[in-house]
């Protein structure tokens, strides 16, 4: 079945690193994504990783993929208050729909 | 190039009324997806359409919900005889193609409140 799980909350101090974790079930997914949702807004694609990669870095963002364990993580370096939002991981299922995780609410405090 | 547009942004309906949600994809995108987000939950896939065709409606409730994407004009998600449980944010996304990459661009959503 299709199921993507995330922890619900993460609280970090400004300037620290944040690590958001995700587990997925569809081993045939070729791409995995991280989206950011700010209050009252739509989803913004942050980054993605292709399934034959195990790491991708994009400025302050680092994505790690452990395909054997079906585990995906997003690390945000030097977390800022503007990073406070809900973060969703998602996998492509059947090359059409995205299956989203439950979302992790990141709170950054000064 | 304008992004995905949805209207209205907020919609209030009484139980039993109809709700019509509109989505205009990005220019050049012929693939449209509708997702529903219940309060404090993630997004759930509802339906995937190409121009004039429904490709995958596996996430659509069997009754009261319908979707279309006509040759001209926006995609419409229609909910008949709304109930309180339909209160949610409805997001539309579009993409230029359907393949394994499938980057989907999301609209700002329509927040439906059923009284």
GROMACS .gro file of C-alpha atoms in nm:
model
  225
    1UNK     CA    1   0.000   0.000   0.000
    2UNK     CA    2   0.088   0.366  -0.014
    3UNK     CA    3   0.194   0.515   0.315
    4UNK     CA    4   0.441   0.792   0.395
    5UNK     CA    5   0.514   0.874   0.757
    6UNK     CA    6   0.675   1.167   0.930
    7UNK     CA    7   0.714   1.285   1.285
    8UNK     CA    8   0.463   1.559   1.363
    9UNK     CA    9   0.667   1.828   1.535
   10UNK     CA   10   1.020   1.961   1.551
   11UNK     CA   11   1.138   2.257   1.752
   12UNK     CA   12   1.487   2.406   1.706
   13UNK     CA   13   1.679   2.714   1.806
   14UNK     CA   14   1.767   2.969   1.542
   15UNK     CA   15   2.109   2.892   1.395
   16UNK     CA   16   2.095   2.520   1.473
   17UNK     CA   17   2.043   2.247   1.215
   18UNK     CA   18   1.703   2.085   1.166
   19UNK     CA   19   1.659   1.727   1.053
   20UNK     CA   20   1.318   1.612   0.933
   21UNK     CA   21   1.268   1.242   0.874
   22UNK     CA   22   1.034   1.047   0.651
   23UNK     CA   23   0.970   0.680   0.574
   24UNK     CA   24   0.794   0.565   0.260
   25UNK     CA   25   0.665   0.234   0.131
   26UNK     CA   26   0.672   0.229  -0.249
   27UNK     CA   27   1.014   0.096  -0.345
   28UNK     CA   28   0.945   0.168  -0.712
   29UNK     CA   29   0.933   0.546  -0.656
   30UNK     CA   30   1.193   0.706  -0.878
   31UNK     CA   31   1.173   1.054  -0.731
   32UNK     CA   32   1.113   1.175  -0.379
   33UNK     CA   33   1.030   1.535  -0.292
   34UNK     CA   34   1.030   1.780  -0.008
   35UNK     CA   35   0.763   2.051  -0.003
   36UNK     CA   36   0.721   2.347   0.232
   37UNK     CA   37   0.383   2.488   0.333
   38UNK     CA   38   0.355   2.819   0.514
   39UNK     CA   39   0.036   2.907   0.704
   40UNK     CA   40  -0.259   2.960   0.471
   41UNK     CA   41  -0.050   2.902   0.161
   42UNK     CA   42   0.000   2.636  -0.102
   43UNK     CA   43   0.295   2.401  -0.133
   44UNK     CA   44   0.635   2.511  -0.251
   45UNK     CA   45   0.875   2.252  -0.390
   46UNK     CA   46   1.201   2.278  -0.197
   47UNK     CA   47   1.407   2.000  -0.345
   48UNK     CA   48   1.391   1.647  -0.479
   49UNK     CA   49   1.616   1.346  -0.506
   50UNK     CA   50   1.635   1.075  -0.768
   51UNK     CA   51   1.623   0.724  -0.629
   52UNK     CA   52   1.966   0.625  -0.758
   53UNK     CA   53   2.125   0.898  -0.546
   54UNK     CA   54   2.191   0.876  -0.175
   55UNK     CA   55   2.261   1.241  -0.111
   56UNK     CA   56   2.181   1.577  -0.266
   57UNK     CA   57   2.292   1.917  -0.142
   58UNK     CA   58   2.129   2.245  -0.239
   59UNK     CA   59   2.258   2.548  -0.046
   60UNK     CA   60   2.134   2.507   0.313
   61UNK     CA   61   1.939   2.192   0.228
   62UNK     CA   62   2.078   1.837   0.233
   63UNK     CA   63   1.865   1.540   0.139
   64UNK     CA   64   1.972   1.190   0.240
   65UNK     CA   65   1.812   0.879   0.096
   66UNK     CA   66   1.848   0.529   0.236
   67UNK     CA   67   1.672   0.320  -0.023
   68UNK     CA   68   1.724  -0.008   0.162
   69UNK     CA   69   1.540   0.124   0.468
   70UNK     CA   70   1.307   0.348   0.261
   71UNK     CA   71   1.412   0.642   0.473
   72UNK     CA   72   1.443   0.999   0.355
   73UNK     CA   73   1.564   1.299   0.552
   74UNK     CA   74   1.590   1.673   0.500
   75UNK     CA   75   1.856   1.868   0.685
   76UNK     CA   76   1.831   2.246   0.702
   77UNK     CA   77   2.156   2.411   0.808
   78UNK     CA   78   2.158   2.737   1.003
   79UNK     CA   79   1.781   2.728   1.054
   80UNK     CA   80   1.613   3.069   1.049
   81UNK     CA   81   1.276   3.187   1.181
   82UNK     CA   82   1.160   3.214   0.821
   83UNK     CA   83   1.201   2.836   0.794
   84UNK     CA   84   0.911   2.786   1.035
   85UNK     CA   85   0.650   2.597   0.834
   86UNK     CA   86   0.512   2.251   0.771
   87UNK     CA   87   0.739   2.025   0.566
   88UNK     CA   88   0.599   1.739   0.360
   89UNK     CA   89   0.787   1.457   0.198
   90UNK     CA   90   0.620   1.299  -0.104
   91UNK     CA   91   0.677   1.010  -0.339
   92UNK     CA   92   0.550   0.960  -0.690
   93UNK     CA   93   0.312   0.667  -0.720
   94UNK     CA   94   0.227   0.513  -1.057
   95UNK     CA   95   0.394   0.812  -1.228
   96UNK     CA   96   0.088   1.025  -1.166
   97UNK     CA   97  -0.011   1.103  -0.814
   98UNK     CA   98   0.201   1.226  -0.528
   99UNK     CA   99   0.165   1.047  -0.197
  100UNK     CA  100   0.233   1.291   0.084
  101UNK     CA  101   0.349   1.234   0.435
  102UNK     CA  102   0.155   1.368   0.730
  103UNK     CA  103   0.380   1.674   0.750
  104UNK     CA  104   0.628   1.789   1.012
  105UNK     CA  105   0.562   2.124   1.175
  106UNK     CA  106   0.896   2.298   1.225
  107UNK     CA  107   0.907   2.572   1.485
  108UNK     CA  108   1.218   2.788   1.508
  109UNK     CA  109   1.267   2.994   1.820
  110UNK     CA  110   1.520   3.273   1.881
  111UNK     CA  111   0.439   3.308  -1.661
  112UNK     CA  112   0.167   3.312  -1.397
  113UNK     CA  113   0.156   3.022  -1.158
  114UNK     CA  114  -0.134   2.788  -1.095
  115UNK     CA  115  -0.442   2.992  -1.013
  116UNK     CA  116  -0.732   2.880  -0.803
  117UNK     CA  117  -1.054   3.055  -0.722
  118UNK     CA  118  -1.219   3.130  -0.505
  119UNK     CA  119  -0.957   3.133  -0.230
  120UNK     CA  120  -1.225   3.095   0.035
  121UNK     CA  121  -1.570   2.947  -0.009
  122UNK     CA  122  -1.846   2.915   0.248
  123UNK     CA  123  -2.142   2.690   0.181
  124UNK     CA  124  -2.434   2.563   0.386
  125UNK     CA  125  -2.501   2.192   0.409
  126UNK     CA  126  -2.677   2.067   0.098
  127UNK     CA  127  -2.545   2.338  -0.134
  128UNK     CA  128  -2.306   2.287  -0.423
  129UNK     CA  129  -1.942   2.396  -0.427
  130UNK     CA  130  -1.751   2.467  -0.748
  131UNK     CA  131  -1.376   2.507  -0.729
  132UNK     CA  132  -1.176   2.630  -1.025
  133UNK     CA  133  -0.818   2.573  -1.125
  134UNK     CA  134  -0.624   2.732  -1.410
  135UNK     CA  135  -0.298   2.543  -1.471
  136UNK     CA  136   0.027   2.708  -1.562
  137UNK     CA  137   0.061   2.804  -1.926
  138UNK     CA  138   0.164   2.504  -2.131
  139UNK     CA  139   0.062   2.251  -1.867
  140UNK     CA  140  -0.196   1.997  -1.974
  141UNK     CA  141  -0.192   1.775  -1.664
  142UNK     CA  142  -0.399   1.874  -1.360
  143UNK     CA  143  -0.421   1.711  -1.018
  144UNK     CA  144  -0.658   1.778  -0.731
  145UNK     CA  145  -0.567   1.711  -0.368
  146UNK     CA  146  -0.759   1.759  -0.046
  147UNK     CA  147  -0.607   1.859   0.287
  148UNK     CA  148  -0.817   1.804   0.595
  149UNK     CA  149  -0.730   2.013   0.902
  150UNK     CA  150  -0.399   1.909   1.057
  151UNK     CA  151  -0.341   1.640   0.792
  152UNK     CA  152  -0.132   1.591   0.481
  153UNK     CA  153  -0.258   1.620   0.127
  154UNK     CA  154  -0.455   1.330  -0.020
  155UNK     CA  155  -0.475   1.270  -0.391
  156UNK     CA  156  -0.820   1.293  -0.542
  157UNK     CA  157  -0.805   1.296  -0.921
  158UNK     CA  158  -0.570   1.339  -1.216
  159UNK     CA  159  -0.695   1.485  -1.543
  160UNK     CA  160  -0.562   1.573  -1.882
  161UNK     CA  161  -0.753   1.787  -2.126
  162UNK     CA  162  -1.102   1.635  -2.160
  163UNK     CA  163  -0.997   1.310  -1.992
  164UNK     CA  164  -0.999   1.171  -1.640
  165UNK     CA  165  -0.686   0.960  -1.605
  166UNK     CA  166  -0.700   0.850  -1.241
  167UNK     CA  167  -0.988   0.917  -1.004
  168UNK     CA  168  -0.893   0.659  -0.744
  169UNK     CA  169  -0.897   0.919  -0.465
  170UNK     CA  170  -1.236   1.067  -0.542
  171UNK     CA  171  -1.531   0.982  -0.320
  172UNK     CA  172  -1.777   0.777  -0.521
  173UNK     CA  173  -2.071   1.010  -0.462
  174UNK     CA  174  -2.123   1.385  -0.482
  175UNK     CA  175  -1.775   1.463  -0.621
  176UNK     CA  176  -1.689   1.516  -0.986
  177UNK     CA  177  -1.410   1.678  -1.181
  178UNK     CA  178  -1.358   1.796  -1.534
  179UNK     CA  179  -1.091   1.963  -1.741
  180UNK     CA  180  -1.253   2.087  -2.062
  181UNK     CA  181  -1.073   2.168  -2.383
  182UNK     CA  182  -1.115   2.537  -2.309
  183UNK     CA  183  -1.123   2.690  -1.964
  184UNK     CA  184  -1.020   2.588  -1.616
  185UNK     CA  185  -1.049   2.256  -1.443
  186UNK     CA  186  -1.352   2.235  -1.215
  187UNK     CA  187  -1.394   2.028  -0.899
  188UNK     CA  188  -1.762   2.005  -0.814
  189UNK     CA  189  -1.902   1.892  -0.482
  190UNK     CA  190  -2.278   1.845  -0.469
  191UNK     CA  191  -2.484   1.850  -0.150
  192UNK     CA  192  -2.191   1.945   0.068
  193UNK     CA  193  -2.161   1.811   0.423
  194UNK     CA  194  -1.954   1.938   0.715
  195UNK     CA  195  -1.692   1.670   0.651
  196UNK     CA  196  -1.615   1.830   0.314
  197UNK     CA  197  -1.463   2.130   0.494
  198UNK     CA  198  -1.100   2.126   0.389
  199UNK     CA  199  -0.840   2.298   0.173
  200UNK     CA  200  -0.850   2.183  -0.187
  201UNK     CA  201  -0.530   2.220  -0.384
  202UNK     CA  202  -0.480   2.198  -0.753
  203UNK     CA  203  -0.144   2.122  -0.914
  204UNK     CA  204  -0.033   2.115  -1.274
  205UNK     CA  205   0.258   1.967  -1.464
  206UNK     CA  206   0.375   1.986  -1.825
  207UNK     CA  207   0.410   1.610  -1.860
  208UNK     CA  208   0.352   1.285  -1.681
  209UNK     CA  209   0.664   1.084  -1.628
  210UNK     CA  210   0.863   0.949  -1.341
  211UNK     CA  211   0.988   1.296  -1.246
  212UNK     CA  212   0.646   1.461  -1.246
  213UNK     CA  213   0.720   1.793  -1.081
  214UNK     CA  214   0.385   1.935  -0.986
  215UNK     CA  215   0.330   2.307  -0.931
  216UNK     CA  216   0.069   2.388  -0.670
  217UNK     CA  217  -0.189   2.661  -0.654
  218UNK     CA  218  -0.268   2.854  -0.333
  219UNK     CA  219  -0.571   2.637  -0.259
  220UNK     CA  220  -0.941   2.693  -0.198
  221UNK     CA  221  -1.049   2.673   0.162
  222UNK     CA  222  -1.401   2.536   0.179
  223UNK     CA  223  -1.604   2.582   0.494
  224UNK     CA  224  -1.937   2.407   0.525
  225UNK     CA  225  -2.171   2.551   0.785
   0.00000   0.00000   0.00000
